[in-house]
Amino acid sequence: MVPSSADPVCDHPLMSIEDHVVVNPVPGAVRQTGGMAFGGGTFRVPDQHEARKPRDAANRLLHGLVKITEAGTVRRSARPMTASGLPIARPLGPDRVALTGHGTLRMTLAPRAPRSPPGLSTT
């Protein structure tokens, strides 16, 4: 979603556990995710009606999103993730830690991970 003005909608990631929706600012846009379906099968792009539920939840989480009138790009795809949704962290060497996996919590924490003090990283 691209804001209609130069004003940022938010300056840090936000997540609603209850609605399973995440809002993550990126340069010039806002990335929003929501919903999760378990199991295999044929993937298809959700229609605008299906995409409306997580968008409405995101609007409740961050009221500034209502200023964005463009629908944005709707996608659905398979994502490998841990059962907890938390990333797997492993040291790669001095001052380097890899965070891998995919889940709502990883998306929320990813922008902050590079700024985390080394003492906060665990394996």
JSON list of C-alpha atoms in Angstrom, two decimals:
[
{"chain": "A", "resi": 1, "resn": "MET", "atom": "CA", "xyz": [0.00, 0.00, 0.00]},
{"chain": "A", "resi": 2, "resn": "VAL", "atom": "CA", "xyz": [1.36, 3.41, -0.87]},
{"chain": "A", "resi": 3, "resn": "PRO", "atom": "CA", "xyz": [0.37, 6.41, 1.29]},
{"chain": "A", "resi": 4, "resn": "SER", "atom": "CA", "xyz": [-1.33, 9.19, -0.68]},
{"chain": "A", "resi": 5, "resn": "SER", "atom": "CA", "xyz": [0.81, 11.84, 1.02]},
{"chain": "A", "resi": 6, "resn": "ALA", "atom": "CA", "xyz": [4.45, 12.20, 2.03]},
{"chain": "A", "resi": 7, "resn": "ASP", "atom": "CA", "xyz": [3.48, 11.80, 5.70]},
{"chain": "A", "resi": 8, "resn": "PRO", "atom": "CA", "xyz": [4.50, 8.40, 7.05]},
{"chain": "A", "resi": 9, "resn": "VAL", "atom": "CA", "xyz": [1.62, 6.35, 8.40]},
{"chain": "A", "resi": 10, "resn": "CYS", "atom": "CA", "xyz": [3.87, 4.80, 11.05]},
{"chain": "A", "resi": 11, "resn": "ASP", "atom": "CA", "xyz": [7.58, 4.61, 11.76]},
{"chain": "A", "resi": 12, "resn": "HIS", "atom": "CA", "xyz": [7.85, 1.12, 13.27]},
{"chain": "A", "resi": 13, "resn": "PRO", "atom": "CA", "xyz": [6.26, -2.32, 12.82]},
{"chain": "A", "resi": 14, "resn": "LEU", "atom": "CA", "xyz": [2.98, -3.04, 14.61]},
{"chain": "A", "resi": 15, "resn": "MET", "atom": "CA", "xyz": [1.17, -6.32, 15.17]},
{"chain": "A", "resi": 16, "resn": "SER", "atom": "CA", "xyz": [-2.26, -7.33, 16.44]},
{"chain": "A", "resi": 17, "resn": "ILE", "atom": "CA", "xyz": [-2.13, -10.87, 17.81]},
{"chain": "A", "resi": 18, "resn": "GLU", "atom": "CA", "xyz": [-5.95, -11.00, 18.06]},
{"chain": "A", "resi": 19, "resn": "ASP", "atom": "CA", "xyz": [-6.50, -10.22, 14.38]},
{"chain": "A", "resi": 20, "resn": "HIS", "atom": "CA", "xyz": [-3.25, -11.84, 13.16]},
{"chain": "A", "resi": 21, "resn": "VAL", "atom": "CA", "xyz": [-2.34, -8.75, 11.17]},
{"chain": "A", "resi": 22, "resn": "VAL", "atom": "CA", "xyz": [1.00, -6.93, 10.85]},
{"chain": "A", "resi": 23, "resn": "VAL", "atom": "CA", "xyz": [1.71, -3.44, 9.53]},
{"chain": "A", "resi": 24, "resn": "ASN", "atom": "CA", "xyz": [5.32, -2.80, 8.56]},
{"chain": "A", "resi": 25, "resn": "PRO", "atom": "CA", "xyz": [6.57, 0.53, 7.14]},
{"chain": "A", "resi": 26, "resn": "VAL", "atom": "CA", "xyz": [9.01, 0.34, 4.25]},
{"chain": "A", "resi": 27, "resn": "PRO", "atom": "CA", "xyz": [10.45, 3.30, 2.31]},
{"chain": "A", "resi": 28, "resn": "GLY", "atom": "CA", "xyz": [7.59, 4.95, 0.42]},
{"chain": "A", "resi": 29, "resn": "ALA", "atom": "CA", "xyz": [5.00, 2.30, 1.30]},
{"chain": "A", "resi": 30, "resn": "VAL", "atom": "CA", "xyz": [3.38, 0.19, 4.00]},
{"chain": "A", "resi": 31, "resn": "ARG", "atom": "CA", "xyz": [3.49, -3.60, 3.93]},
{"chain": "A", "resi": 32, "resn": "GLN", "atom": "CA", "xyz": [0.54, -5.30, 5.57]},
{"chain": "A", "resi": 33, "resn": "THR", "atom": "CA", "xyz": [0.08, -9.00, 6.14]},
{"chain": "A", "resi": 34, "resn": "GLY", "atom": "CA", "xyz": [-2.74, -10.93, 7.68]},
{"chain": "A", "resi": 35, "resn": "GLY", "atom": "CA", "xyz": [-4.34, -14.28, 7.81]},
{"chain": "A", "resi": 36, "resn": "MET", "atom": "CA", "xyz": [-2.83, -17.70, 7.67]},
{"chain": "A", "resi": 37, "resn": "ALA", "atom": "CA", "xyz": [-4.14, -20.96, 6.25]},
{"chain": "A", "resi": 38, "resn": "PHE", "atom": "CA", "xyz": [-2.55, -24.28, 7.11]},
{"chain": "A", "resi": 39, "resn": "GLY", "atom": "CA", "xyz": [-2.26, -27.16, 4.69]},
{"chain": "A", "resi": 40, "resn": "GLY", "atom": "CA", "xyz": [-1.37, -27.79, 1.10]},
{"chain": "A", "resi": 41, "resn": "GLY", "atom": "CA", "xyz": [-3.40, -27.30, -1.99]},
{"chain": "A", "resi": 42, "resn": "THR", "atom": "CA", "xyz": [-3.75, -25.06, -4.96]},
{"chain": "A", "resi": 43, "resn": "PHE", "atom": "CA", "xyz": [-2.80, -21.47, -4.30]},
{"chain": "A", "resi": 44, "resn": "ARG", "atom": "CA", "xyz": [-4.85, -18.69, -5.74]},
{"chain": "A", "resi": 45, "resn": "VAL", "atom": "CA", "xyz": [-4.82, -14.95, -5.31]},
{"chain": "A", "resi": 46, "resn": "PRO", "atom": "CA", "xyz": [-7.56, -13.90, -2.88]},
{"chain": "A", "resi": 47, "resn": "ASP", "atom": "CA", "xyz": [-10.23, -11.64, -4.30]},
{"chain": "A", "resi": 48, "resn": "GLN", "atom": "CA", "xyz": [-10.77, -8.11, -2.93]},
{"chain": "A", "resi": 49, "resn": "HIS", "atom": "CA", "xyz": [-13.56, -9.35, -0.64]},
{"chain": "A", "resi": 50, "resn": "GLU", "atom": "CA", "xyz": [-11.21, -11.85, 1.03]},
{"chain": "A", "resi": 51, "resn": "ALA", "atom": "CA", "xyz": [-8.48, -9.22, 1.24]},
{"chain": "A", "resi": 52, "resn": "ARG", "atom": "CA", "xyz": [-10.85, -6.77, 2.94]},
{"chain": "A", "resi": 53, "resn": "LYS", "atom": "CA", "xyz": [-10.92, -8.60, 6.31]},
{"chain": "A", "resi": 54, "resn": "PRO", "atom": "CA", "xyz": [-7.18, -8.23, 7.09]},
{"chain": "A", "resi": 55, "resn": "ARG", "atom": "CA", "xyz": [-7.25, -4.68, 5.68]},
{"chain": "A", "resi": 56, "resn": "ASP", "atom": "CA", "xyz": [-10.11, -3.75, 8.04]},
{"chain": "A", "resi": 57, "resn": "ALA", "atom": "CA", "xyz": [-8.17, -5.30, 10.94]},
{"chain": "A", "resi": 58, "resn": "ALA", "atom": "CA", "xyz": [-5.08, -3.28, 9.97]},
{"chain": "A", "resi": 59, "resn": "ASN", "atom": "CA", "xyz": [-7.20, -0.11, 9.89]},
{"chain": "A", "resi": 60, "resn": "ARG", "atom": "CA", "xyz": [-8.35, -0.82, 13.45]},
{"chain": "A", "resi": 61, "resn": "LEU", "atom": "CA", "xyz": [-4.72, -1.34, 14.50]},
{"chain": "A", "resi": 62, "resn": "LEU", "atom": "CA", "xyz": [-3.46, 1.84, 12.85]},
{"chain": "A", "resi": 63, "resn": "HIS", "atom": "CA", "xyz": [-6.09, 4.45, 12.07]},
{"chain": "A", "resi": 64, "resn": "GLY", "atom": "CA", "xyz": [-3.78, 6.34, 9.67]},
{"chain": "A", "resi": 65, "resn": "LEU", "atom": "CA", "xyz": [-4.10, 3.51, 7.14]},
{"chain": "A", "resi": 66, "resn": "VAL", "atom": "CA", "xyz": [-7.58, 4.71, 6.16]},
{"chain": "A", "resi": 67, "resn": "LYS", "atom": "CA", "xyz": [-5.81, 7.59, 4.36]},
{"chain": "A", "resi": 68, "resn": "ILE", "atom": "CA", "xyz": [-4.44, 5.02, 1.89]},
{"chain": "A", "resi": 69, "resn": "THR", "atom": "CA", "xyz": [-7.10, 4.55, -0.75]},
{"chain": "A", "resi": 70, "resn": "GLU", "atom": "CA", "xyz": [-5.13, 2.39, -3.20]},
{"chain": "A", "resi": 71, "resn": "ALA", "atom": "CA", "xyz": [-5.88, -1.32, -2.80]},
{"chain": "A", "resi": 72, "resn": "GLY", "atom": "CA", "xyz": [-2.26, -2.39, -3.21]},
{"chain": "A", "resi": 73, "resn": "THR", "atom": "CA", "xyz": [-1.09, -5.78, -4.40]},
{"chain": "A", "resi": 74, "resn": "VAL", "atom": "CA", "xyz": [-2.80, -8.83, -2.93]},
{"chain": "A", "resi": 75, "resn": "ARG", "atom": "CA", "xyz": [-0.79, -12.04, -2.81]},
{"chain": "A", "resi": 76, "resn": "ARG", "atom": "CA", "xyz": [-1.02, -15.46, -1.23]},
{"chain": "A", "resi": 77, "resn": "SER", "atom": "CA", "xyz": [1.86, -17.91, -1.12]},
{"chain": "A", "resi": 78, "resn": "ALA", "atom": "CA", "xyz": [3.41, -20.74, 0.85]},
{"chain": "A", "resi": 79, "resn": "ARG", "atom": "CA", "xyz": [5.72, -19.72, 3.66]},
{"chain": "A", "resi": 80, "resn": "PRO", "atom": "CA", "xyz": [7.95, -22.02, 5.67]},
{"chain": "A", "resi": 81, "resn": "MET", "atom": "CA", "xyz": [7.73, -21.16, 9.34]},
{"chain": "A", "resi": 82, "resn": "THR", "atom": "CA", "xyz": [8.48, -22.53, 12.76]},
{"chain": "A", "resi": 83, "resn": "ALA", "atom": "CA", "xyz": [5.61, -23.75, 14.93]},
{"chain": "A", "resi": 84, "resn": "SER", "atom": "CA", "xyz": [6.00, -20.76, 17.26]},
{"chain": "A", "resi": 85, "resn": "GLY", "atom": "CA", "xyz": [6.29, -18.20, 14.46]},
{"chain": "A", "resi": 86, "resn": "LEU", "atom": "CA", "xyz": [9.57, -17.01, 15.95]},
{"chain": "A", "resi": 87, "resn": "PRO", "atom": "CA", "xyz": [12.73, -17.00, 13.85]},
{"chain": "A", "resi": 88, "resn": "ILE", "atom": "CA", "xyz": [15.60, -19.41, 14.32]},
{"chain": "A", "resi": 89, "resn": "ALA", "atom": "CA", "xyz": [18.67, -17.39, 15.30]},
{"chain": "A", "resi": 90, "resn": "ARG", "atom": "CA", "xyz": [22.23, -18.63, 14.84]},
{"chain": "A", "resi": 91, "resn": "PRO", "atom": "CA", "xyz": [25.54, -16.79, 15.09]},
{"chain": "A", "resi": 92, "resn": "LEU", "atom": "CA", "xyz": [27.44, -16.58, 11.80]},
{"chain": "A", "resi": 93, "resn": "GLY", "atom": "CA", "xyz": [30.58, -15.11, 13.30]},
{"chain": "A", "resi": 94, "resn": "PRO", "atom": "CA", "xyz": [31.66, -12.11, 15.32]},
{"chain": "A", "resi": 95, "resn": "ASP", "atom": "CA", "xyz": [28.91, -9.49, 15.37]},
{"chain": "A", "resi": 96, "resn": "ARG", "atom": "CA", "xyz": [26.70, -11.46, 12.93]},
{"chain": "A", "resi": 97, "resn": "VAL", "atom": "CA", "xyz": [23.52, -13.36, 13.69]},
{"chain": "A", "resi": 98, "resn": "ALA", "atom": "CA", "xyz": [21.21, -14.97, 11.11]},
{"chain": "A", "resi": 99, "resn": "LEU", "atom": "CA", "xyz": [17.46, -14.92, 11.73]},
{"chain": "A", "resi": 100, "resn": "THR", "atom": "CA", "xyz": [15.56, -17.29, 9.47]},
{"chain": "A", "resi": 101, "resn": "GLY", "atom": "CA", "xyz": [12.06, -18.66, 9.15]},
{"chain": "A", "resi": 102, "resn": "HIS", "atom": "CA", "xyz": [8.87, -16.91, 8.24]},
{"chain": "A", "resi": 103, "resn": "GLY", "atom": "CA", "xyz": [6.00, -15.91, 10.41]},
{"chain": "A", "resi": 104, "resn": "THR", "atom": "CA", "xyz": [4.19, -12.85, 11.61]},
{"chain": "A", "resi": 105, "resn": "LEU", "atom": "CA", "xyz": [6.55, -12.32, 14.51]},
{"chain": "A", "resi": 106, "resn": "ARG", "atom": "CA", "xyz": [9.59, -12.48, 12.25]},
{"chain": "A", "resi": 107, "resn": "MET", "atom": "CA", "xyz": [8.14, -9.84, 9.95]},
{"chain": "A", "resi": 108, "resn": "THR", "atom": "CA", "xyz": [7.53, -7.62, 12.96]},
{"chain": "A", "resi": 109, "resn": "LEU", "atom": "CA", "xyz": [10.94, -8.12, 14.50]},
{"chain": "A", "resi": 110, "resn": "ALA", "atom": "CA", "xyz": [13.07, -8.17, 11.34]},
{"chain": "A", "resi": 111, "resn": "PRO", "atom": "CA", "xyz": [13.55, -4.38, 11.02]},
{"chain": "A", "resi": 112, "resn": "ARG", "atom": "CA", "xyz": [14.67, -4.20, 14.65]},
{"chain": "A", "resi": 113, "resn": "ALA", "atom": "CA", "xyz": [17.02, -7.22, 14.59]},
{"chain": "A", "resi": 114, "resn": "PRO", "atom": "CA", "xyz": [20.00, -5.35, 13.04]},
{"chain": "A", "resi": 115, "resn": "ARG", "atom": "CA", "xyz": [19.78, -2.74, 15.80]},
{"chain": "A", "resi": 116, "resn": "SER", "atom": "CA", "xyz": [19.63, -5.27, 18.64]},
{"chain": "A", "resi": 117, "resn": "PRO", "atom": "CA", "xyz": [22.60, -5.25, 21.01]},
{"chain": "A", "resi": 118, "resn": "PRO", "atom": "CA", "xyz": [24.69, -8.44, 20.64]},
{"chain": "A", "resi": 119, "resn": "GLY", "atom": "CA", "xyz": [23.87, -9.46, 24.23]},
{"chain": "A", "resi": 120, "resn": "LEU", "atom": "CA", "xyz": [20.18, -9.76, 23.32]},
{"chain": "A", "resi": 121, "resn": "SER", "atom": "CA", "xyz": [20.76, -12.33, 20.58]},
{"chain": "A", "resi": 122, "resn": "THR", "atom": "CA", "xyz": [20.39, -15.94, 21.67]},
{"chain": "A", "resi": 123, "resn": "THR", "atom": "CA", "xyz": [20.64, -19.26, 19.92]}
]
